[in-house]
Short mmCIF file of C-alpha atoms in Angstrom, two decimals:
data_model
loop_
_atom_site.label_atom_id
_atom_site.label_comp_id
_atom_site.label_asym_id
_atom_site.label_seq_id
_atom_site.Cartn_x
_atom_site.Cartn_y
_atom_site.Cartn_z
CA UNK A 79 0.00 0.00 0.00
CA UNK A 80 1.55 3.33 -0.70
CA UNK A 81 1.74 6.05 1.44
CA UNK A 82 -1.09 8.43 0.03
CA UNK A 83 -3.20 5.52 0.37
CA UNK A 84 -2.83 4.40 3.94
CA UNK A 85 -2.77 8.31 4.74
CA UNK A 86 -6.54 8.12 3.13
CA UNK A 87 -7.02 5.44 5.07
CA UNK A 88 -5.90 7.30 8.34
CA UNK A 89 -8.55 9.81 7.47
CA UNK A 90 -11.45 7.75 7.04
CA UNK A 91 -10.70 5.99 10.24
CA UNK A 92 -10.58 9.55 12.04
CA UNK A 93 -14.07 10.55 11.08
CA UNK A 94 -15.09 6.77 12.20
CA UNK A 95 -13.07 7.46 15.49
CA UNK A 96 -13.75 10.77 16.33
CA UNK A 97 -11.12 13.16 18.31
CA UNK A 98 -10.40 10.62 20.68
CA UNK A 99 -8.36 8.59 18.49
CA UNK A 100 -7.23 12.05 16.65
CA UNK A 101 -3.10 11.64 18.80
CA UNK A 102 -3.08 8.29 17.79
CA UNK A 103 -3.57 8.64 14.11
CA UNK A 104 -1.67 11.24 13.44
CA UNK A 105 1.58 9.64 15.10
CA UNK A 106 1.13 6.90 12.74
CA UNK A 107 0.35 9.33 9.57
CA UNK A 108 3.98 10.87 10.83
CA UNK A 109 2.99 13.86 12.75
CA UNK A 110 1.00 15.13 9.73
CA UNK A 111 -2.71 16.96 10.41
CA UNK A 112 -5.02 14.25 9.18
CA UNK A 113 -8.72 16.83 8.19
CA UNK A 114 -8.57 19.16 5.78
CA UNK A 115 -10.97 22.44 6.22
CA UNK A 116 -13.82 20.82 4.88
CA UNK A 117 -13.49 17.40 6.43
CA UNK A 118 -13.14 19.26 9.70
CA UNK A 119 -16.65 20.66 9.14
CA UNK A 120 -18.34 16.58 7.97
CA UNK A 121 -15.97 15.75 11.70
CA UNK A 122 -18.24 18.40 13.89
CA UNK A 123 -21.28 17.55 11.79
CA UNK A 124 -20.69 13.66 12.98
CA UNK A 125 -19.82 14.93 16.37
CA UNK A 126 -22.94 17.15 17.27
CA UNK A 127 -24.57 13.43 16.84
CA UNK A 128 -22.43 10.29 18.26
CA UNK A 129 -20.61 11.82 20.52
CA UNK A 130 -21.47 12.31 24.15
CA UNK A 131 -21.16 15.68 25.09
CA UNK A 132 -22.91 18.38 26.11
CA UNK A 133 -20.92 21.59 24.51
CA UNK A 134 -22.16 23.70 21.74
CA UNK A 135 -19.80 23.63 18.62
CA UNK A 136 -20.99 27.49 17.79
CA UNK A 137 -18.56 28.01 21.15
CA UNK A 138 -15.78 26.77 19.10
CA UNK A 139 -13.88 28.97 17.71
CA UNK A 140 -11.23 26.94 16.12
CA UNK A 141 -11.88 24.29 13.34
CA UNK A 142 -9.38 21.75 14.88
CA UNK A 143 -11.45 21.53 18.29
CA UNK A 144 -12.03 18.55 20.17
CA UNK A 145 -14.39 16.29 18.87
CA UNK A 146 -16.66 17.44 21.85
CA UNK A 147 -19.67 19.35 20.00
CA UNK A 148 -23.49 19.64 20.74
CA UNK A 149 -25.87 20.59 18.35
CA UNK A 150 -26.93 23.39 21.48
CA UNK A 151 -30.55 25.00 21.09
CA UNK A 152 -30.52 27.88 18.71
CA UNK A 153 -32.41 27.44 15.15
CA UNK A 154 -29.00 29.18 13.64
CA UNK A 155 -26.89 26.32 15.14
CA UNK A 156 -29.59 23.96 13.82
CA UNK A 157 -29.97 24.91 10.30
CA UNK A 158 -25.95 25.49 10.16
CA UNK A 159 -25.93 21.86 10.96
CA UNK A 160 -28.71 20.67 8.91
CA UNK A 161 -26.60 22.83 5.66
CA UNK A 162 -23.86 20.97 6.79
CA UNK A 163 -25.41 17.44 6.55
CA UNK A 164 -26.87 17.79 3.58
CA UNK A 165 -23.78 19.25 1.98
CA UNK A 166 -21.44 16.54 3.02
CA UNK A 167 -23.55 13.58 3.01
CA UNK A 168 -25.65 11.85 0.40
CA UNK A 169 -29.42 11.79 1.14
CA UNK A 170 -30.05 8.47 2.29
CA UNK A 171 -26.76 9.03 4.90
CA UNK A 172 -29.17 12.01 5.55
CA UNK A 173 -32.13 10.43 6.75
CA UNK A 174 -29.76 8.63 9.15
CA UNK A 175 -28.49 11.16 10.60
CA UNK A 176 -31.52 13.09 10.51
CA UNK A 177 -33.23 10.17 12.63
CA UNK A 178 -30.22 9.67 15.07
CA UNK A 179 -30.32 13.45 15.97
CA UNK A 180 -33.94 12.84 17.52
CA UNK A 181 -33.30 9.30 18.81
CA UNK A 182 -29.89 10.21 20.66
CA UNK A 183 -29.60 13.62 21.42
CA UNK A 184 -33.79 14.37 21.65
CA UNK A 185 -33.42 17.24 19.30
CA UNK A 186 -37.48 17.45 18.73
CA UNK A 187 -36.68 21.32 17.96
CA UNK A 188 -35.87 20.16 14.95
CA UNK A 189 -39.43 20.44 14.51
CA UNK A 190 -40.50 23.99 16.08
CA UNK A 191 -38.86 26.00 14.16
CA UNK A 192 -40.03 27.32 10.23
CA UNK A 193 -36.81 28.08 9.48
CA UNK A 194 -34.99 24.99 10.86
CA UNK A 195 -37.90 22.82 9.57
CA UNK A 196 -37.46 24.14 6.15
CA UNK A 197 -34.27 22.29 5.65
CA UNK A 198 -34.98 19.09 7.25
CA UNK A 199 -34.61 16.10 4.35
CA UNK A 200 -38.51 14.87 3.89
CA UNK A 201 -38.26 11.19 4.75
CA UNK A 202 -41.10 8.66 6.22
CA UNK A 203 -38.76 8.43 9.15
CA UNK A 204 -39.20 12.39 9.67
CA UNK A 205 -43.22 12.18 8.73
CA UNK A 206 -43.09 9.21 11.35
CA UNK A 207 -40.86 11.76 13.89
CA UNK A 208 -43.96 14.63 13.43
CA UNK A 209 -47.18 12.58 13.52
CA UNK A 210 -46.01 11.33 17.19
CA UNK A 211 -44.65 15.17 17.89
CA UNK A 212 -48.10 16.96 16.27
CA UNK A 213 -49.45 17.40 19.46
CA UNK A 214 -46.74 19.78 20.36
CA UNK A 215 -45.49 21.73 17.32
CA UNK A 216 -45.76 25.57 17.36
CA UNK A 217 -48.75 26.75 15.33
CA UNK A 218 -46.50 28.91 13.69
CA UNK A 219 -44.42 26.13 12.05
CA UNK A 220 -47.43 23.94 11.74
CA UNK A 221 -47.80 24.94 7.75
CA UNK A 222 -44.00 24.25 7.07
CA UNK A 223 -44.66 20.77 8.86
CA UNK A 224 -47.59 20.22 6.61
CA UNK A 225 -45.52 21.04 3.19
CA UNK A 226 -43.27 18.28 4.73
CA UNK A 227 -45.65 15.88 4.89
CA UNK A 228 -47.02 16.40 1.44
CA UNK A 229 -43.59 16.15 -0.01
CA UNK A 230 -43.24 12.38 1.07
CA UNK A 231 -46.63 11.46 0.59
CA UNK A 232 -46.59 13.03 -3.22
CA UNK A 233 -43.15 11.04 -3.58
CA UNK A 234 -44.84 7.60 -2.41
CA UNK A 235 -47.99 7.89 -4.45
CA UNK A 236 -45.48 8.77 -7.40
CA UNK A 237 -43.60 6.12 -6.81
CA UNK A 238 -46.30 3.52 -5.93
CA UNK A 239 -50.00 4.71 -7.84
CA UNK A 240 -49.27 3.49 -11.38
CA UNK A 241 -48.69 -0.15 -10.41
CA UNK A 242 -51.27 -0.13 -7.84
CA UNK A 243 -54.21 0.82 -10.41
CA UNK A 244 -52.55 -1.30 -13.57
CA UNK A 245 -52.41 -3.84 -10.76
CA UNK A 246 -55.96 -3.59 -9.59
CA UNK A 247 -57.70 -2.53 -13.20
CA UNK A 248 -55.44 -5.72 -14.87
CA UNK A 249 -57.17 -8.01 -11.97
CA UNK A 250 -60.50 -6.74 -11.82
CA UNK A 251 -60.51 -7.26 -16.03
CA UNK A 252 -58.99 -9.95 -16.78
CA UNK A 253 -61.71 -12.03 -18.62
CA UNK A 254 -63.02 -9.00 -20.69
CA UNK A 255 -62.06 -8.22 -23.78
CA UNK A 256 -62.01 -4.62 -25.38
CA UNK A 257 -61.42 -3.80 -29.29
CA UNK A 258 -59.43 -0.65 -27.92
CA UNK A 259 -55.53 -1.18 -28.93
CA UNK A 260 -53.26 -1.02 -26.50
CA UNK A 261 -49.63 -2.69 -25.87
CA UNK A 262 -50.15 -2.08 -21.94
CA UNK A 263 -53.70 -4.31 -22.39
CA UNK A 264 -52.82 -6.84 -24.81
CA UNK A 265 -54.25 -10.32 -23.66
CA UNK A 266 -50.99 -12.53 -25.05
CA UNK A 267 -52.45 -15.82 -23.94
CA UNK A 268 -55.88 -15.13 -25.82
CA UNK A 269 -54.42 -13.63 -28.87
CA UNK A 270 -52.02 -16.21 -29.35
CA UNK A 271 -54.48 -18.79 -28.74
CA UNK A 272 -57.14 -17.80 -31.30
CA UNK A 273 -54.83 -16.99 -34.07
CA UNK A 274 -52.90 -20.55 -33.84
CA UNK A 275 -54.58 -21.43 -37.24
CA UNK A 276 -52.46 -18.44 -38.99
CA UNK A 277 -48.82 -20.31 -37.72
CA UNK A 278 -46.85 -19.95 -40.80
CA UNK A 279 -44.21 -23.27 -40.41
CA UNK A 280 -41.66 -21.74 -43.41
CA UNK A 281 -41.00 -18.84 -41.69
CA UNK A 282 -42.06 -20.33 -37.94
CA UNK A 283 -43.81 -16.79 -37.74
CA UNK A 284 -47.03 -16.53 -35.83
CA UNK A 285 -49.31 -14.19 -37.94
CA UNK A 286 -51.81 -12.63 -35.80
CA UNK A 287 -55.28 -12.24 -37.97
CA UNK A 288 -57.06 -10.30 -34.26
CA UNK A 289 -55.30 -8.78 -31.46
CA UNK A 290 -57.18 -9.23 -28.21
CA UNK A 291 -56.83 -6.83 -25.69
CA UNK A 292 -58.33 -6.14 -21.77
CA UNK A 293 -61.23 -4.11 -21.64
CA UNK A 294 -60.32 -0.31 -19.83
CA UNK A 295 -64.00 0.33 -18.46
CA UNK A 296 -64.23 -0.45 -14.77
CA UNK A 297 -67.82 -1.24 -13.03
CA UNK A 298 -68.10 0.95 -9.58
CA UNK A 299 -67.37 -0.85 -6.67
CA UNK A 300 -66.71 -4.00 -7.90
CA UNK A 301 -64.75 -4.84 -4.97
CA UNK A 302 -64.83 -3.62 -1.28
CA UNK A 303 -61.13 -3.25 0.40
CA UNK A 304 -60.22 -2.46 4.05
CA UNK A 305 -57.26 -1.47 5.31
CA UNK A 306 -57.19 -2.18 9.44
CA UNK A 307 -54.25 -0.03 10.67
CA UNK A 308 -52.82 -0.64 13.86
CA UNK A 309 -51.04 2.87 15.26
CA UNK A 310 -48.68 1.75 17.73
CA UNK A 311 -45.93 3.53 17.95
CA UNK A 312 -43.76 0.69 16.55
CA UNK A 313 -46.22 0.71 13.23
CA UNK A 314 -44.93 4.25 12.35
CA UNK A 315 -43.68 3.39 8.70
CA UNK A 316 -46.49 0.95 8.07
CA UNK A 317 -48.92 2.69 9.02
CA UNK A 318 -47.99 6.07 6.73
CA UNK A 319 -47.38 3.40 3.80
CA UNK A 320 -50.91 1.92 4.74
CA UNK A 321 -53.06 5.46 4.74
CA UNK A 322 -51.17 6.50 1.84
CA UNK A 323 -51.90 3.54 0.00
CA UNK A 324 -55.52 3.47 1.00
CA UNK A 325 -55.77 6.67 -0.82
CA UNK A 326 -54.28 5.12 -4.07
CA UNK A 327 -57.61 2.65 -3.53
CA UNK A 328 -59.92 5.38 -2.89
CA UNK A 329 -58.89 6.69 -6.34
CA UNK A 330 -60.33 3.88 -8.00
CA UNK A 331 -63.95 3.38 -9.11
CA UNK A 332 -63.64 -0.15 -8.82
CA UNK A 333 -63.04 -0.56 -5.25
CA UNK A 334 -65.07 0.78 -2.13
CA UNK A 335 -62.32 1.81 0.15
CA UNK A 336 -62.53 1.93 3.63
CA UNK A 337 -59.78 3.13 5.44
CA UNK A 338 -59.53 2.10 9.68
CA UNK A 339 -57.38 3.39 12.06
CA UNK A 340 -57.14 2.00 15.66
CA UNK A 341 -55.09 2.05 19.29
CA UNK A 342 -57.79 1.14 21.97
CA UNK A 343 -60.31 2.91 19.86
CA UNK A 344 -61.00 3.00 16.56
CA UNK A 345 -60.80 5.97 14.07
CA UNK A 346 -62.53 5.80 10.70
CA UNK A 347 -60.42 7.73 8.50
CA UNK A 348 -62.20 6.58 4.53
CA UNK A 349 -63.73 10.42 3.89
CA UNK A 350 -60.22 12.18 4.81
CA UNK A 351 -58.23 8.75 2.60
CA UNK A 352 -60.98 10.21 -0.35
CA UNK A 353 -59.70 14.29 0.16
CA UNK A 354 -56.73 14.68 1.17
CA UNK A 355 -54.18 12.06 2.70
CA UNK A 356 -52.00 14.55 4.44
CA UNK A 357 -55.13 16.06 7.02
CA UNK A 358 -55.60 12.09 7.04
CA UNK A 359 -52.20 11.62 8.01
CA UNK A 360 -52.37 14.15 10.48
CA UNK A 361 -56.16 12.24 12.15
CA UNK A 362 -53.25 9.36 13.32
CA UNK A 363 -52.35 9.31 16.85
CA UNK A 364 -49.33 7.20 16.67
CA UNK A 365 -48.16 5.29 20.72
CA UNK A 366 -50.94 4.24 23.01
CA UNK A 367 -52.98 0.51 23.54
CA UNK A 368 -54.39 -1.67 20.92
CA UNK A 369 -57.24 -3.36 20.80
CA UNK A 370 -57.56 -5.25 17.43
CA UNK A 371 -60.56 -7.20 18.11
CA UNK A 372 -62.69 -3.72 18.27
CA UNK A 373 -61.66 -2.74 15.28
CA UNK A 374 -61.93 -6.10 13.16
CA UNK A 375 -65.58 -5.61 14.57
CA UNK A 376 -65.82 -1.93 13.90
CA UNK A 377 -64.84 -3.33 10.14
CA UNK A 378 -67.30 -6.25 9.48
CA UNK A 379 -70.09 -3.77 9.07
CA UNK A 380 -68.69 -2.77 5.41
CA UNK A 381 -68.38 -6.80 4.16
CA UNK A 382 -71.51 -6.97 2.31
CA UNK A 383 -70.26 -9.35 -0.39
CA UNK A 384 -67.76 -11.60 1.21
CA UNK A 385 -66.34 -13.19 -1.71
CA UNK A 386 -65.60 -9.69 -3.32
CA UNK A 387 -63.87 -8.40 0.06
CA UNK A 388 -60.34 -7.93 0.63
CA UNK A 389 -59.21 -7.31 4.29
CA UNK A 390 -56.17 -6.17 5.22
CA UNK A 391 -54.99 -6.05 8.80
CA UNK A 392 -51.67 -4.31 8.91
CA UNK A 393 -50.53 -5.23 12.88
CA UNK A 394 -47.62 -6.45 14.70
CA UNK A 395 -50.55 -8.34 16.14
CA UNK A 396 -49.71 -7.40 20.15
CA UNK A 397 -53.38 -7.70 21.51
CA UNK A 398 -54.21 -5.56 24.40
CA UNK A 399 -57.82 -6.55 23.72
CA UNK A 400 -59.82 -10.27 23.70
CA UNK A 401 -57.62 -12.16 21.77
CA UNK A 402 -59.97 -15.19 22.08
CA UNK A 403 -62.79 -13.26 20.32
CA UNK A 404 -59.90 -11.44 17.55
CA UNK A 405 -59.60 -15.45 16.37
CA UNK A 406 -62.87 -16.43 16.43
CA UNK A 407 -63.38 -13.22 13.90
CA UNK A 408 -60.57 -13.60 11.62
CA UNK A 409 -61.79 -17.29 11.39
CA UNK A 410 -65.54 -16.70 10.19
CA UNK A 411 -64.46 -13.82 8.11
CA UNK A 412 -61.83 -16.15 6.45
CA UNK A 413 -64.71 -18.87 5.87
CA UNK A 414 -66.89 -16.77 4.52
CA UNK A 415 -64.91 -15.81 1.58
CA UNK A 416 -62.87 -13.04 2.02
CA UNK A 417 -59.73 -12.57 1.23
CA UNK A 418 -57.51 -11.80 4.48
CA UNK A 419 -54.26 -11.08 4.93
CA UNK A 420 -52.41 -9.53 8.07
CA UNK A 421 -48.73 -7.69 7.25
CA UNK A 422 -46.81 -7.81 10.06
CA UNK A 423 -45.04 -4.79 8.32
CA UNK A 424 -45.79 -2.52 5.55
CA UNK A 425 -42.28 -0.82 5.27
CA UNK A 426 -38.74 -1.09 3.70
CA UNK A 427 -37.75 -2.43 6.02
CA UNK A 428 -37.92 -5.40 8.39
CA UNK A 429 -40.12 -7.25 10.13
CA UNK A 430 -40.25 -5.66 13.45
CA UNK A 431 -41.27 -7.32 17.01
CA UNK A 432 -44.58 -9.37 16.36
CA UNK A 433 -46.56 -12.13 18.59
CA UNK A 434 -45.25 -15.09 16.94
CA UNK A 435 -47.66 -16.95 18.61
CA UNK A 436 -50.88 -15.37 17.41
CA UNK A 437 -49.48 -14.69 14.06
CA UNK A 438 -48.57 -18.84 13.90
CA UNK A 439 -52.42 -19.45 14.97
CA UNK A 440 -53.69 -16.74 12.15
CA UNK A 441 -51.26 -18.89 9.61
CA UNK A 442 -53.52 -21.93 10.72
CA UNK A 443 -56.60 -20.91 9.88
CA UNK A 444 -55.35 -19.66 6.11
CA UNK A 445 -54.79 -16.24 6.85
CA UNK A 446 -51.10 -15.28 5.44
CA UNK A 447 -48.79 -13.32 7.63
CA UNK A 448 -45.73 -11.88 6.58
CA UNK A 449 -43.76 -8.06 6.17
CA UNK A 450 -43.87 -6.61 2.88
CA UNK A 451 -42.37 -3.82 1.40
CA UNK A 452 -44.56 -1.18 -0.56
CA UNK A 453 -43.25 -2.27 -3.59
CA UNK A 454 -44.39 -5.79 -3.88
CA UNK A 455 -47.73 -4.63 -2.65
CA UNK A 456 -49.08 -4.50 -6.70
CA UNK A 457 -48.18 -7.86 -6.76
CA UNK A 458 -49.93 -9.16 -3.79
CA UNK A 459 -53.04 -7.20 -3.93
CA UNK A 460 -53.42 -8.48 -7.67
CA UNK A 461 -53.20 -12.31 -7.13
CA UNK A 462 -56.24 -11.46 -3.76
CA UNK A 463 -58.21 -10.04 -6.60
CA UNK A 464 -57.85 -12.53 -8.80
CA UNK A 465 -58.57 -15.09 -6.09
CA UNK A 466 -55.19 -17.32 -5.84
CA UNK A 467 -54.05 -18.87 -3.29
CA UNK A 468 -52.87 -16.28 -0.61
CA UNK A 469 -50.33 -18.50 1.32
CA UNK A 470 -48.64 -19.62 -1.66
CA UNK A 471 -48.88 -16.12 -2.87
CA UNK A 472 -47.22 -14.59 0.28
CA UNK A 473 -44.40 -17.76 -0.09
CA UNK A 474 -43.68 -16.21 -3.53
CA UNK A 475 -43.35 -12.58 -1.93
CA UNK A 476 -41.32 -12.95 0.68
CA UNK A 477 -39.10 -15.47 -0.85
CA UNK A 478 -36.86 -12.08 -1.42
CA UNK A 479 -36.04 -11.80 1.87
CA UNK A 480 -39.03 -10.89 3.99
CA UNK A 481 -40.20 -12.88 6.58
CA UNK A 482 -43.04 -14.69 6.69
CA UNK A 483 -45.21 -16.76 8.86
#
């Protein structure tokens, strides 16, 4: 290795290390100062966070200080250090840090300021962060908080609301047949098997004398779907994914969306899903008890047509209410006919803490349960429509890595 590299390596290792291990370094990078001017800066950025201290780094006058800093009080020393991290860091290293800055040094004021809030990296971590602080931000930086929230839920319905309704409108029409052309609708299995009589064996071309295609038209309220959100605390991610997501259904003529919401009580949240999802957002009171045998009774008033019902229970399944009476539910609405499946998680991440136990005796009676991220929702939701099997169906899913049941 030659000597500019292990002195890059020195470096790295001091930002890992922090001050403490500042001597050290430099005696084996031969006396020589190891942080340039900007690394110095990216050092006291890191510091503010992981290391223990109580000092304000706007007291520091040098750049070479001790790696002793706190991120202090003031909004100036808080957006200075929110410029910083976003200057030196890439945006997912962001929401990190971000997240650690309330988590380990209880810096909520990231929050109560307009000006600091302005430059806080929208994340679902940071949405998460002001649902559970809502109760106590300043009305005067309650507008900046809302243009937050907007930002991540526009991003996820972006990212998520095409294959969602291709998802649901592909499922919903899959046996009718439209003379509208279009690649997107194209029915390959029918079209190829009605035009087998125009194989040409010379040229082993298949000639197509009619294209067949899905039909575009969607009947209203063809199917009912209900998402049952748990809000504990630990269900942050899941349940913004969840309400988001229900708002994606709501969009669609096809489906009669009802949106549920529940700790210890239960919180019917379908008319805000149908406006706007960020005042629906803000109707969540994340934290508190759970009682998920209220609200799987609060929901059985909207199955009118069992075998065109999809219900969703989106829980970590810790039941603070009669567990007894949650089974016998889940049971008879399973034999009915409707579809149900319970995600453990609804997140990118995962699986979090979850009652093995119950979850086990859910798996038992039929009733899939397993984490899945946002992404392979489409997926899922299109094979309950369709009416396969939903065990095998969650197999397939989470054989990429998320855990199921």
């Amino acid at each position: 290795m030659s000597d500019n590299e292990q002195f890059e390596q020195l470096k790295r290792w001091r930002l890992i290390l922090g001050h403490a291990a500042n001597d050290k370094l430099m005696g084996m990078g031969n006396g020589r100062q190891l942080l340039d001017e900007e690394q110095t800066l990216m050092d006291e950025a890191l510091a503010a966070i992981y290391d223990d201290t109580t000092d304000d780094i706007s007291n520091n006058n040098g750049r070479n200080s001790a790696r002793s800093a706190g991120l202090g009080s003031s909004s100036p020393k808080l957006s200075k250090w929110l410029g910083d991290v976003r200057s030196f860091f890439p945006s997912d290293i962001v929401s990190v840090i971000q997240a650690d800055a309330i988590d380990r040094k209880g810096l909520t004021q990231l929050f109560f300021e307009p000006e600091t809030l302005s430059q806080v990296k929208p994340d679902i971590r940071m949405v998460a962060t002001l649902l559970s602080l809502k109760g106590r931000i300043p009305e005067k930086t309650k507008e900046t908080a809302r243009i937050l929230v907007r930002q991540v839920v526009d991003e996820i319905i972006a990212r998520l609301a095409h294959e969602i309704r291709r998802a649901v409108t592909g499922a919903l029409n899959r046996r009718k047949h439209s003379p509208l052309p279009s690649i997107t609708g194209l029915d390959w299995k029918t079209t190829i098997r009605r035009n087998l009589k125009h194989y040409d064996p010379d040229r082993q071309l298949l000639i197509p004398d009619k294209f067949y295609f899905f039909e575009r038209a969607k009947r209203s309220k063809e199917w009912t779907v209900i998402l049952d959100i748990d809000q504990s605390g630990s269900m942050a991610d899941s349940v913004i994914y969840a309400s988001i997501i229900g708002t994606i259904f709501a969009s669609l003529p096809s489906l009669d969306t009802h949106v549920i919401a529940f700790d210890t009580e239960v919180a019917d949240l379908s008319e805000q899903c149908a406006n706007d999802p960020v005042d629906m957002l803000f109707g969540i009171q994340l934290g508190g008890g759970t009682d998920i045998n209220k609200s799987v009774q609060y929901c059985e008033q909207f199955i009118h047509d069992p075998k065109k019902s999809l219900f969703i229970l989106i829980s970590d399944l810790y039941e603070g209410g009669n567990q007894s009476a949650l089974i016998r539910r889940m049971e008879n609405m399973r034999q009915s006919g409707v579809s149900v499946i319970c995600l453990l998680a609804l997140s990118d991440g995962g699986v979090p803490s979850y009652d093995a136990e119950l979850a086990k005796r859910f798996s038992s009676l039929g009733i899939p349960c397993f984490g899945c991220t946002p992404d392979r929702l489409p997926e899922l939701i299109a094979g309950a429509l369709q009416g396969q099997d939903l065990l095998a169906l969650a197999g397939a899913i989470t054989d990429t890595g998320r855990k199921s049941i």
